[in-house]
Amino acid sequence: MSENKLNPPVAEKIAKKLEAHGDVRIDNYYWLNDRENKKVIDYLNAENDYYNAVTGHTKEFQEALFLEMKSRIKEDEESVPYKKNGYYYITRFEKGKQYPIYARKKKTLAAKEEIMFDVNVLAKGHNYFKLAGLSVSPNNKLVSFGIDTVSRRQYTLQFKNLETGELYPEKIKNTTGSATWANDNKTVFYTLKNPKTLRSEKIFRHILGTDPKNDVEVFFEEDETFNVYVYKTKSQKYLVIGSHSTVSTECRVLEANNPTGMFRVIQPRERDLEYSIAHYNNHFYIHTNMGNATNFKLMKTAEAFTNKENWEDVIPHREEVLLEDFSIFKDFLVLEERVNGLNKIRIIRWDKSEDFYLPFEEETYSAGVFYNPEFDTNTIRYSYNSMTTPNSVIDFNVNDKSKTIKKEQQVLGGSFDKKNYKSERIWAEATDGTKVPISLVYHKNTNLNSETPLLLYAYGSYGYTIDAGFSSTRLSLLDRGFVFAIAHVRGGEYLGRKWYEDGKLLKKKNTFTDFIDCAKHLIKHNYTSKKHLYASGGSAGGLLMGAVINMNPDLFHGVIASVPFVDVLTTMLDSSIPLTTGEYDEWGNPNIKEYYDYIKSYSPYDNVSKQHYPNLLVTTGLHDSQVQYFEPAKWVAKLRDYKLNDAILVLHTNMKAGHGGASGRFEALKEIAMDYSFIIDLEGKACFKKNY
């Protein structure tokens, strides 16, 4: 694979002067920021043609990879049924079909199946189709749902009568896709998005069967750094409107039996005060960082006295334990904790007769409490997997401590045995002396040395933790002798809230240097070498890719940057771009010079320089609502102009999808096959065939 034999597209340079704080930047590719411009579409199509030409010799291999990954998936798949309000709900797939079927059964699993939605039927004629936000009314007769046919996460809200199959005529556009029912079975509350910025900003009340033009606005979030949402407590007593920014929360409640009443504030918003609420037994339970509880704690307050002065500790703050979430049941409380990077599930009886943790034994793994809508139950459902162990859905009986595996992910094809793979967790030392964990998995017959290909992945933003979980598609790399590694860099919450705080705002560069130091550690300890080391990241992880190849361009042989957020400074200065204002507390507000200067010092697009770059595959979606397509397009155009070597540089734009890629489950596999074939091809023909 070489660019020498082919001429890549050359984007026209049209100088655009961008000025802030007396600093002038010239952006030659700003013009690509116009999805309606034919010249822009022509350029993106030319880049796609070039990608196809450069990678044409791998097309058969991509198809083989796709079929290989598809062959491991049980096509006639069915979820573990969950019970809610007298019905069992099931999501299933049928063989050869791309989309799910949503069904339910009344009272027992032996009852006749009622098909609520067959998405395969609904999706016909659409290049992209997403059904989301299914919400059944308290009397079980009606359902609200959202449809997106563009992949811009702007859903049209609709309603269906589950007894007659009738669709109600009203269609409410530009929503988040979900709605919350009041207890009268006719009133719903939904969230409307700003049509330009796509910020979730308004809550409306709708009465079923009426014209949406008459819907009542019950809340407008005026602060552009906040998003709003609405839900009902598990107790079914309260409707909750939440306003959320990166560092602050505010919740309002209204009794669900009184949908036309006034919402009241639980605790007025304060900067750096975050909280979320659940309701139980005349109290609100509050997950919060109040009082410098960096790793969060659990508090409670009486329904009538909700200001923070009335909050009292239930689970105090602990320096070494991150309290990620909690679930309330009639007889016990379930806590989801993280200790030294690993998930813990803790069960505490309300009468304090028991307090214990579920046992997990592997060195690195992922576990979490599953959807548990039933309140009066002795069973909690959770999921467990590791880098070598497929996912299991498990029911745990709190009374007799018995464990029932309800479903274990099947890996078809006959060749998978988890005993053939090894996983481990190692620690790299960062530049400032911080120890950064790395989770690895590889085939037991893979020899670890300087000739071993290794793909290093990370995300590292928003406090989002990438756990060490299982992937059946990843086996296509492991069976070809690759090591797969996750660098748990700062900016995520793997080692607690401080781990996140130390990788954001004016400490963001720690995310990049951590990743570089993890890569160097793997080379130093003979897991791989520069010639065989690859990197991958998407969205904010794509920003990470862009930053590290500017800082250390010779460290990786190849890099995959998926939907990369690479034009950070220009985007954060443009409040009209979707999601920008809500990001100020993550990246900093560049309208303030200190943050402008810091962001400019690492923004990948602004720091492209005349140097050698690694082989690079960049992917994006034309309708992306999270990272606009023009960021990676501009970045690739500038890299073409600046890079001094003949390394591969290709851009692929999905002209029919957005941030999440293709909507069909098998179409998504084709995108993974595209990524894998890129690095396998760089590694050499010998990797085209499985080693094991």
XYZ file of C-alpha atoms in Angstrom, residues 8 115 150 168 174 310 345 403 430 470 483 633:
12
model
C -4.402 12.129 -3.629
C -44.602 -7.755 18.854
C -30.546 10.834 9.307
C -51.376 8.257 16.822
C -36.339 17.453 16.987
C -30.820 18.901 55.192
C -20.831 -4.409 43.382
C -26.176 -17.133 41.210
C 4.266 8.647 33.204
C -14.654 -8.748 25.823
C -1.746 -7.835 21.156
C -11.710 16.661 6.461
